[in-house]
Short mmCIF file of C-alpha atoms and ligand atoms in Angstrom, two decimals:
data_model
loop_
_atom_site.label_atom_id
_atom_site.label_comp_id
_atom_site.label_asym_id
_atom_site.label_seq_id
_atom_site.Cartn_x
_atom_site.Cartn_y
_atom_site.Cartn_z
CA UNK A 1 0.00 0.00 0.00
CA UNK A 2 1.55 3.29 -1.01
CA UNK A 3 1.94 5.70 1.87
CA UNK A 4 2.62 9.40 1.86
CA UNK A 5 1.13 9.90 5.31
CA UNK A 6 2.34 13.17 6.86
CA UNK A 7 4.36 13.95 3.73
CA UNK A 8 4.41 17.47 2.28
CA UNK A 9 4.59 17.38 -1.47
CA UNK A 10 5.15 20.49 -3.50
CA UNK A 11 3.58 19.99 -6.93
CA UNK A 12 5.12 22.19 -9.64
CA UNK A 13 2.99 22.58 -12.76
CA UNK A 14 4.55 23.90 -15.96
CA UNK A 15 2.98 24.80 -19.31
CA UNK A 16 1.78 21.85 -21.35
CA UNK A 17 -1.44 20.14 -22.33
CA UNK A 18 -0.82 17.45 -19.68
CA UNK A 19 -1.33 20.17 -17.03
CA UNK A 20 -5.00 19.13 -16.95
CA UNK A 21 -3.82 15.88 -15.29
CA UNK A 22 -2.32 17.85 -12.37
CA UNK A 23 -5.77 17.94 -10.79
CA UNK A 24 -5.82 14.14 -10.78
CA UNK A 25 -2.25 13.99 -9.45
CA UNK A 26 -3.29 16.10 -6.45
CA UNK A 27 -6.12 13.65 -5.75
CA UNK A 28 -3.89 10.58 -5.98
CA UNK A 29 -1.23 12.13 -3.72
CA UNK A 30 -3.90 13.10 -1.20
CA UNK A 31 -5.36 9.58 -1.29
CA UNK A 32 -1.95 8.38 -0.14
CA UNK A 33 -2.03 10.84 2.78
CA UNK A 34 0.08 13.75 1.48
CA UNK A 35 -0.47 17.47 2.03
CA UNK A 36 -0.05 19.44 -1.19
CA UNK A 37 1.09 22.95 -2.08
CA UNK A 38 0.99 23.89 -5.76
CA UNK A 39 3.33 26.22 -7.62
CA UNK A 40 2.42 27.06 -11.23
CA UNK A 41 4.48 28.73 -13.92
CA UNK A 42 2.76 31.47 -15.89
CA UNK A 43 2.49 29.16 -18.94
CA UNK A 44 0.74 26.51 -16.82
CA UNK A 45 -2.08 28.92 -16.03
CA UNK A 46 -2.92 28.96 -19.77
CA UNK A 47 -3.83 25.28 -19.53
CA UNK A 48 -5.54 24.93 -16.13
CA UNK A 49 -6.72 27.57 -13.69
CA UNK A 50 -5.05 28.17 -10.33
CA UNK A 51 -8.54 28.16 -8.82
CA UNK A 52 -9.07 24.51 -9.77
CA UNK A 53 -5.78 23.45 -8.22
CA UNK A 54 -6.41 25.63 -5.17
CA UNK A 55 -9.80 24.04 -4.59
CA UNK A 56 -8.38 20.54 -4.90
CA UNK A 57 -5.22 21.07 -2.87
CA UNK A 58 -6.99 23.09 -0.17
CA UNK A 59 -4.10 25.58 -0.21
CA UNK A 60 -3.48 28.85 -2.07
CA UNK A 61 -1.67 28.28 -5.36
CA UNK A 62 1.69 30.04 -5.61
CA UNK A 63 2.40 31.87 -8.86
CA UNK A 64 4.78 34.79 -8.51
CA UNK A 65 8.34 35.09 -7.27
CA UNK A 66 8.15 38.79 -6.49
CA UNK A 67 4.72 38.99 -4.91
CA UNK A 68 5.08 40.81 -1.58
CA UNK A 69 1.96 39.26 -0.10
CA UNK A 70 2.88 35.75 -1.11
CA UNK A 71 6.47 36.20 0.05
CA UNK A 72 5.25 37.33 3.46
CA UNK A 73 2.94 34.31 3.76
CA UNK A 74 5.10 31.58 2.26
CA UNK A 75 7.94 32.73 0.04
CA UNK A 76 10.16 30.59 -2.15
CA UNK A 77 12.62 29.79 0.63
CA UNK A 78 9.90 28.74 3.06
CA UNK A 79 8.25 26.66 0.36
CA UNK A 80 11.53 24.95 -0.42
CA UNK A 81 12.00 24.20 3.30
CA UNK A 82 8.39 23.10 3.70
CA UNK A 83 8.55 20.41 1.01
CA UNK A 84 9.51 16.83 1.85
CA UNK A 85 9.69 16.31 -1.92
CA UNK A 86 9.09 18.35 -5.06
CA UNK A 87 7.28 16.78 -8.01
CA UNK A 88 7.11 18.76 -11.25
CA UNK A 89 4.32 17.34 -13.38
CA UNK A 90 4.08 18.07 -16.19
CA UNK A 91 7.67 19.19 -16.74
CA UNK A 92 7.94 20.89 -20.14
CA UNK A 93 11.05 20.74 -22.33
CA UNK A 94 11.60 24.42 -21.62
CA UNK A 95 11.42 23.96 -17.84
CA UNK A 96 13.76 20.94 -17.99
CA UNK A 97 16.28 23.12 -19.88
CA UNK A 98 15.89 25.81 -17.24
CA UNK A 99 16.51 23.31 -14.43
CA UNK A 100 19.52 21.85 -16.23
CA UNK A 101 21.19 25.25 -16.53
CA UNK A 102 20.30 26.24 -12.96
CA UNK A 103 18.23 29.28 -13.87
CA UNK A 104 16.12 30.96 -11.24
CA UNK A 105 13.88 33.49 -12.95
CA UNK A 106 10.49 32.42 -11.62
CA UNK A 107 9.06 30.99 -8.43
CA UNK A 108 9.27 27.31 -9.40
CA UNK A 109 12.82 27.38 -10.77
CA UNK A 110 14.03 29.45 -7.80
CA UNK A 111 12.62 27.12 -5.21
CA UNK A 112 14.07 24.11 -7.06
CA UNK A 113 17.47 25.79 -6.70
CA UNK A 114 16.94 26.39 -2.98
CA UNK A 115 15.38 23.03 -2.18
CA UNK A 116 17.36 20.20 -0.58
CA UNK A 117 14.55 17.62 -0.64
CA UNK A 118 14.23 15.00 -3.37
CA UNK A 119 13.24 16.55 -6.72
CA UNK A 120 11.33 14.56 -9.34
CA UNK A 121 10.12 15.59 -12.77
CA UNK A 122 7.50 14.01 -15.01
CA UNK A 123 8.40 15.12 -18.54
CA UNK A 124 5.57 15.73 -21.00
CA UNK A 125 6.18 16.92 -24.54
CA UNK A 126 5.95 16.10 -28.21
CA UNK A 127 7.93 12.98 -29.22
CA UNK A 128 10.26 15.03 -31.44
CA UNK A 129 11.07 17.40 -28.62
CA UNK A 130 11.65 14.42 -26.30
CA UNK A 131 14.01 12.73 -28.78
CA UNK A 132 15.94 15.93 -29.44
CA UNK A 133 19.55 15.58 -28.29
CA UNK A 134 19.32 18.92 -26.42
CA UNK A 135 16.48 17.59 -24.26
CA UNK A 136 18.27 14.27 -23.70
CA UNK A 137 21.49 16.09 -22.72
CA UNK A 138 19.54 18.23 -20.24
CA UNK A 139 17.94 15.11 -18.72
CA UNK A 140 21.34 13.43 -18.43
CA UNK A 141 22.64 16.47 -16.59
CA UNK A 142 19.69 16.40 -14.19
CA UNK A 143 20.07 12.65 -13.58
CA UNK A 144 23.71 13.28 -12.69
CA UNK A 145 22.54 15.74 -10.04
CA UNK A 146 20.21 13.18 -8.48
CA UNK A 147 16.97 14.48 -10.00
CA UNK A 148 14.43 11.65 -10.41
CA UNK A 149 12.90 11.37 -13.88
CA UNK A 150 9.44 9.75 -13.86
CA UNK A 151 8.44 8.53 -17.32
CA UNK A 152 7.43 9.59 -19.89
CA UNK A 153 5.37 6.84 -21.52
CA UNK A 154 4.75 6.19 -25.20
CA UNK A 155 1.51 6.51 -27.09
CA UNK A 156 -0.64 8.87 -29.11
CA UNK A 157 -0.08 12.52 -28.34
CA UNK A 158 -2.35 15.58 -28.27
CA UNK A 159 -0.60 16.87 -31.43
CA UNK A 160 -1.46 13.67 -33.35
CA UNK A 161 2.05 12.16 -33.18
CA UNK A 162 2.72 8.74 -31.73
CA UNK A 163 5.82 8.12 -29.63
CA UNK A 164 7.53 8.82 -26.32
CA UNK A 165 6.66 12.00 -24.41
CA UNK A 166 3.28 11.34 -22.80
CA UNK A 167 3.28 12.20 -19.11
CA UNK A 168 3.01 9.13 -16.84
CA UNK A 169 -0.42 8.49 -15.36
CA UNK A 170 -1.30 10.19 -12.05
CA UNK A 171 -1.52 6.85 -10.11
CA UNK A 172 1.95 5.90 -11.32
CA UNK A 173 3.35 9.31 -10.40
CA UNK A 174 1.86 9.05 -6.91
CA UNK A 175 3.42 5.63 -6.49
CA UNK A 176 6.83 6.78 -7.75
CA UNK A 177 6.64 9.78 -5.40
CA UNK A 178 5.97 7.44 -2.46
CA UNK A 179 8.97 5.36 -3.53
CA UNK A 180 11.19 8.43 -3.00
CA UNK A 181 10.76 7.83 0.72
CA UNK A 182 11.21 4.07 0.72
CA UNK A 183 14.94 3.66 0.98
CA UNK A 184 15.00 0.20 2.56
CA UNK A 185 18.43 1.07 3.98
CA UNK A 186 17.41 -0.15 7.45
CA UNK A 187 15.26 -3.09 6.31
CA UNK A 188 15.41 -5.96 8.80
CA UNK A 189 16.83 -3.75 11.57
CA UNK A 190 15.20 -2.76 14.85
CA UNK A 191 15.65 0.91 15.75
CA UNK A 192 14.84 2.42 19.14
CA UNK A 193 14.55 6.20 19.47
CA UNK A 194 13.94 8.34 22.54
CA UNK A 195 12.12 11.64 22.04
CA UNK A 196 10.61 14.60 23.82
CA UNK A 197 11.11 15.78 27.38
CA UNK A 198 10.77 13.89 30.63
CA UNK A 199 8.77 15.19 33.59
CA UNK A 200 10.08 14.79 37.08
CA UNK A 201 7.28 15.09 39.61
CA UNK A 202 7.65 17.44 42.59
CA UNK A 203 4.17 16.85 43.95
CA UNK A 204 0.84 15.68 42.42
CA UNK A 205 0.49 18.92 40.38
CA UNK A 206 4.03 20.15 39.66
CA UNK A 207 7.03 18.85 37.80
CA UNK A 208 10.47 19.76 36.45
CA UNK A 209 10.81 19.54 32.66
CA UNK A 210 12.22 21.32 29.59
CA UNK A 211 11.18 22.77 26.23
CA UNK A 212 11.57 19.69 24.04
CA UNK A 213 8.60 19.28 21.69
CA UNK A 214 9.60 15.84 20.40
CA UNK A 215 9.68 17.08 16.78
CA UNK A 216 13.27 15.97 16.18
CA UNK A 217 12.75 12.49 17.62
CA UNK A 218 9.43 11.94 15.85
CA UNK A 219 10.98 12.99 12.53
CA UNK A 220 13.80 10.49 13.10
CA UNK A 221 11.30 7.74 13.89
CA UNK A 222 9.39 8.49 10.72
CA UNK A 223 12.58 8.46 8.65
CA UNK A 224 13.70 5.17 10.24
CA UNK A 225 10.31 3.57 9.49
CA UNK A 226 10.50 4.88 5.92
CA UNK A 227 13.93 3.26 5.65
CA UNK A 228 12.30 -0.07 6.48
CA UNK A 229 13.25 -0.43 10.16
CA UNK A 230 11.03 -1.90 12.85
CA UNK A 231 10.84 1.34 14.80
CA UNK A 232 10.13 1.89 18.48
CA UNK A 233 9.70 5.42 19.78
CA UNK A 234 10.00 5.93 23.53
CA UNK A 235 8.33 9.26 23.95
CA UNK A 236 7.96 11.75 26.75
CA UNK A 237 4.76 13.83 26.93
CA UNK A 238 4.38 15.73 23.62
CA UNK A 239 1.57 17.01 21.41
CA UNK A 240 2.46 15.10 18.26
CA UNK A 241 0.71 12.40 16.28
CA UNK A 242 2.56 9.12 16.21
CA UNK A 243 4.09 8.49 12.77
CA UNK A 244 2.76 5.58 10.72
CA UNK A 245 4.40 2.21 11.24
CA UNK A 246 6.06 3.26 14.50
CA UNK A 247 5.41 1.56 17.86
CA UNK A 248 5.11 4.22 20.55
CA UNK A 249 5.94 3.64 24.21
CA UNK A 250 4.69 6.65 26.16
CA UNK A 251 6.61 7.45 29.34
CA UNK A 252 6.66 10.39 31.73
CA UNK A 253 9.81 10.33 33.85
CA UNK A 254 13.50 9.67 33.13
CA UNK A 255 13.37 6.47 35.17
CA UNK A 256 10.46 5.17 33.07
CA UNK A 257 12.38 6.08 29.90
CA UNK A 258 15.46 4.30 31.27
CA UNK A 259 13.54 1.09 31.95
CA UNK A 260 11.78 1.12 28.57
CA UNK A 261 15.03 1.91 26.75
CA UNK A 262 17.00 -0.95 28.34
CA UNK A 263 14.17 -3.39 27.62
CA UNK A 264 13.77 -2.33 23.98
CA UNK A 265 17.49 -1.83 23.25
CA UNK A 266 18.10 -5.50 23.95
CA UNK A 267 18.40 -6.99 20.45
CA UNK A 268 18.10 -3.70 18.57
CA UNK A 269 20.71 -2.65 16.01
CA UNK A 270 20.40 1.12 16.35
CA UNK A 271 19.61 3.32 19.35
CA UNK A 272 19.15 7.08 18.94
CA UNK A 273 18.81 9.25 22.04
CA UNK A 274 17.18 12.48 20.92
CA UNK A 275 15.16 12.95 24.12
CA UNK A 276 15.89 15.84 26.43
CA UNK A 277 16.08 13.79 29.60
CA UNK A 278 15.92 15.70 32.87
CA UNK A 279 19.34 15.31 34.45
CA UNK A 280 17.94 15.45 37.99
CA UNK A 281 14.70 14.50 39.78
CA UNK A 282 13.38 15.40 43.22
CA UNK A 283 14.62 12.99 45.89
CA UNK A 284 11.09 12.81 47.23
CA UNK A 285 7.75 13.38 45.56
CA UNK A 286 5.37 15.06 48.00
CA UNK A 287 2.17 13.03 48.37
CA UNK A 288 0.02 16.14 48.71
CA UNK A 289 0.24 19.46 46.87
CA UNK A 290 2.99 21.55 48.48
CA UNK A 291 1.45 24.64 50.13
CA UNK A 292 3.00 28.03 49.45
CA UNK A 293 3.25 29.03 53.10
CA UNK A 294 7.03 29.54 53.23
CA UNK A 295 9.06 32.31 51.53
CA UNK A 296 11.64 29.85 50.27
CA UNK A 297 11.37 26.28 49.21
CA UNK A 298 14.30 23.95 48.73
CA UNK A 299 13.90 20.84 46.65
CA UNK A 300 16.61 18.25 46.95
CA UNK A 301 17.49 16.65 43.63
CA UNK A 302 19.22 13.43 42.72
CA UNK A 303 20.85 12.56 39.39
CA UNK A 304 18.86 10.48 36.91
CA UNK A 305 20.46 7.45 35.27
CA UNK A 306 22.18 8.23 31.97
CA UNK A 307 20.09 6.28 29.48
CA UNK A 308 22.25 6.49 26.38
CA UNK A 309 25.42 5.58 28.34
CA UNK A 310 23.66 2.56 29.82
CA UNK A 311 22.62 1.38 26.33
CA UNK A 312 26.14 1.94 24.98
CA UNK A 313 27.49 -0.18 27.86
CA UNK A 314 25.31 -3.21 27.04
CA UNK A 315 27.34 -6.36 26.26
CA UNK A 316 25.75 -6.57 22.79
CA UNK A 317 25.52 -2.85 22.24
CA UNK A 318 23.60 -1.41 19.27
CA UNK A 319 25.07 1.34 17.09
CA UNK A 320 24.48 4.15 19.56
CA UNK A 321 23.79 7.76 18.64
CA UNK A 322 23.45 10.60 21.14
CA UNK A 323 22.45 14.21 20.78
CA UNK A 324 24.19 17.14 22.43
CA UNK A 325 22.15 20.21 23.31
CA UNK A 326 24.70 22.97 23.73
CA UNK A 327 24.79 26.76 23.91
CA UNK A 328 28.52 27.18 23.09
CA UNK A 329 31.62 25.19 22.04
CA UNK A 330 29.49 22.71 20.09
CA UNK A 331 32.30 20.55 18.75
CA UNK A 332 34.31 20.32 21.99
CA UNK A 333 31.35 19.42 24.16
CA UNK A 334 29.93 17.00 21.60
CA UNK A 335 33.28 15.25 21.29
CA UNK A 336 33.46 15.03 25.09
CA UNK A 337 30.05 13.27 25.10
CA UNK A 338 31.09 10.96 22.28
CA UNK A 339 34.05 9.73 24.32
CA UNK A 340 32.57 9.84 27.82
CA UNK A 341 29.35 8.07 26.87
CA UNK A 342 31.10 5.66 24.46
CA UNK A 343 28.89 6.67 21.49
CA UNK A 344 29.31 6.02 17.77
CA UNK A 345 27.96 9.41 16.74
CA UNK A 346 26.86 12.64 18.39
CA UNK A 347 24.49 15.11 16.76
CA UNK A 348 25.07 18.51 18.32
CA UNK A 349 22.66 21.43 18.11
CA UNK A 350 22.87 24.97 19.43
CA UNK A 351 19.82 25.32 21.66
CA UNK A 352 20.51 28.99 22.37
CA UNK A 353 19.25 29.80 18.85
CA UNK A 354 15.45 29.88 19.02
CA UNK A 355 15.02 29.21 15.29
CA UNK A 356 16.60 25.74 15.66
CA UNK A 357 16.79 23.10 18.40
CA UNK A 358 13.98 23.12 20.95
CA UNK A 359 10.41 23.33 19.63
CA UNK A 360 11.28 24.72 16.19
CA UNK A 361 10.45 23.10 12.84
CA UNK A 362 14.03 23.50 11.65
CA UNK A 363 17.38 22.42 13.02
CA UNK A 364 21.03 22.90 12.18
CA UNK A 365 23.43 20.28 13.46
CA UNK A 366 27.07 19.36 13.75
CA UNK A 367 27.48 15.62 13.22
CA UNK A 368 30.47 14.49 15.25
CA UNK A 369 32.14 11.11 14.87
CA UNK A 370 35.58 9.90 15.95
CA UNK A 371 37.21 10.64 12.62
CA UNK A 372 35.76 14.07 11.99
CA UNK A 373 32.70 16.28 11.92
CA UNK A 374 30.27 17.76 9.40
CA UNK A 375 27.77 20.61 9.59
CA UNK A 376 24.28 20.16 8.16
CA UNK A 377 22.95 23.69 7.64
CA UNK A 378 19.53 24.82 8.87
CA UNK A 379 16.78 22.70 7.34
CA UNK A 380 13.35 21.29 8.18
CA UNK A 381 13.60 18.54 10.84
CA UNK A 382 11.89 15.95 8.59
CA UNK A 383 14.44 16.46 5.85
CA UNK A 384 17.31 16.53 8.33
CA UNK A 385 16.05 13.31 9.90
CA UNK A 386 16.10 11.58 6.53
CA UNK A 387 19.66 12.75 5.89
CA UNK A 388 20.78 11.60 9.34
CA UNK A 389 19.13 8.19 8.95
CA UNK A 390 20.78 7.77 5.52
CA UNK A 391 24.18 8.62 7.02
CA UNK A 392 23.71 6.32 10.02
CA UNK A 393 22.48 3.45 7.79
CA UNK A 394 25.62 3.80 5.69
CA UNK A 395 27.84 3.80 8.79
CA UNK A 396 26.10 0.67 10.10
CA UNK A 397 26.51 -1.13 6.76
CA UNK A 398 30.25 -0.28 6.74
CA UNK A 399 30.66 -1.39 10.36
O1 PMT B 401 12.25 17.91 20.77
P1 PMT B 401 12.55 19.13 19.93
O2 PMT B 401 11.75 20.34 20.35
O3 PMT B 401 12.45 18.83 18.46
O4 PMT B 401 14.07 19.54 20.20
C1 PMT B 401 15.10 18.71 19.80
C2 PMT B 401 16.22 18.63 20.87
C3 PMT B 401 16.87 19.99 21.03
C4 PMT B 401 15.64 18.17 22.21
C5 PMT B 401 17.23 17.54 20.35
O5 PMT B 401 17.73 17.96 19.10
C6 PMT B 401 18.38 17.35 21.34
O6 PMT B 401 19.37 18.06 21.35
N1 PMT B 401 18.24 16.32 22.23
C7 PMT B 401 19.17 16.04 23.31
C8 PMT B 401 18.87 16.96 24.47
C9 PMT B 401 19.78 16.69 25.64
O7 PMT B 401 19.31 16.31 26.67
O8 PMT B 401 21.05 16.83 25.40
P2 PMT B 401 22.23 16.61 26.51
O9 PMT B 401 23.42 17.23 25.90
O10 PMT B 401 21.80 17.09 27.84
O11 PMT B 401 22.38 15.04 26.59
C10 PMT B 401 23.31 14.31 25.79
C11 PMT B 401 22.74 12.97 25.37
O12 PMT B 401 22.53 12.14 26.51
C12 PMT B 401 21.40 13.06 24.66
O13 PMT B 401 21.42 12.11 23.63
C13 PMT B 401 20.40 12.69 25.73
O14 PMT B 401 19.22 12.07 25.18
C14 PMT B 401 21.20 11.69 26.55
N2 PMT B 401 20.83 11.60 27.96
C15 PMT B 401 20.96 12.68 28.78
C16 PMT B 401 20.66 12.55 30.12
C17 PMT B 401 20.20 11.30 30.62
N3 PMT B 401 19.90 11.16 31.88
N4 PMT B 401 20.07 10.28 29.78
C18 PMT B 401 20.38 10.39 28.47
O15 PMT B 401 20.25 9.42 27.70
#
């Protein structure tokens, strides 16, 4: 069953008679669970109205690069960050040429330049234009850059010709789009991920916690499931919907997370600790609500067990990945954690920057391993999670 649940697909529509099929593509992508935003080139609007695609997608259709209103709402950079994948269908010969030469003179071409998510095109054109060596050279160039080319198929064309150049059918395009997320790189592996905050009770109504929203951990769980892993997500209290195909174990405190993690890590091949675990908990939890009848209140705290270190110390340890939430000296502190906690990889983020780290949709990380480090610039957490899972899967397969 094809699944695009929780996936954000940006559908680019360029000028060609096959643009009428874009309406059907939106439907098929939605059937698979995707949310759609549409960007049309000016030529596309000659073939199908923005209103039709707006009504079907349920979102405003984006047309102009230099539209102040649109830029304020969702400009080309936000759109490129929003998309989990970009599908351009139909992709005209002219637009393919534009992509191949890296032009950015309209909204669609500009966001393709800015976008780091998978990019797929569904060519649609006359058979002569398709066979032309200029078009084929452009496609070769795009393939070399990792652009996915879906179709075209052969058959009778709107112009009366018969041959290659017909856009693939909407069902097939939806299926191929879903395949973009099915890497299979962790097939047969069990992955355990911790996410969100923990809450350490003070009394029946109060607790100590932190600002973790769980977004980073949930995105990692989704990416691991997409990569074919049996995925277990041990989650603190968050307001997120569990990703498809992921088994959730809800916990509240660090001690509960510790117990669940040690149980689930036994026999798993990959453990990722993205949770923001409270380092300390109150020594005693008051049975009744503490009354505010003193000017000062002292709460004695005791250290919580270090979950990721305990997993890394297991006799049959999984590949173990920790996070490092830092406000300065990212690399030094992350490297310290890598060594002290005996980890295979540490993903460090600067939590003093409010646009990344805690509770934001984006993150920027420094990936630290024994032999070196690499920065992944600011990007949507879903896309980042996919990149991290791909990197980790490669490290495991080389292990
Ligand atoms: O949830 P979001 O809003 O999306 O935010 C994401 C995030 C900022 C929480 C995430 O990217 C992140 O940095 N998670 C780790 C937060 C943290 O607690 O970092 P730390 O440097 O204090 O801990 C280092 C590592 O030890 C972490 O992998 C942590 O999960 C682990 N740890 C810490 C304490 C403890 N008792 N047990 C642990 O396993």
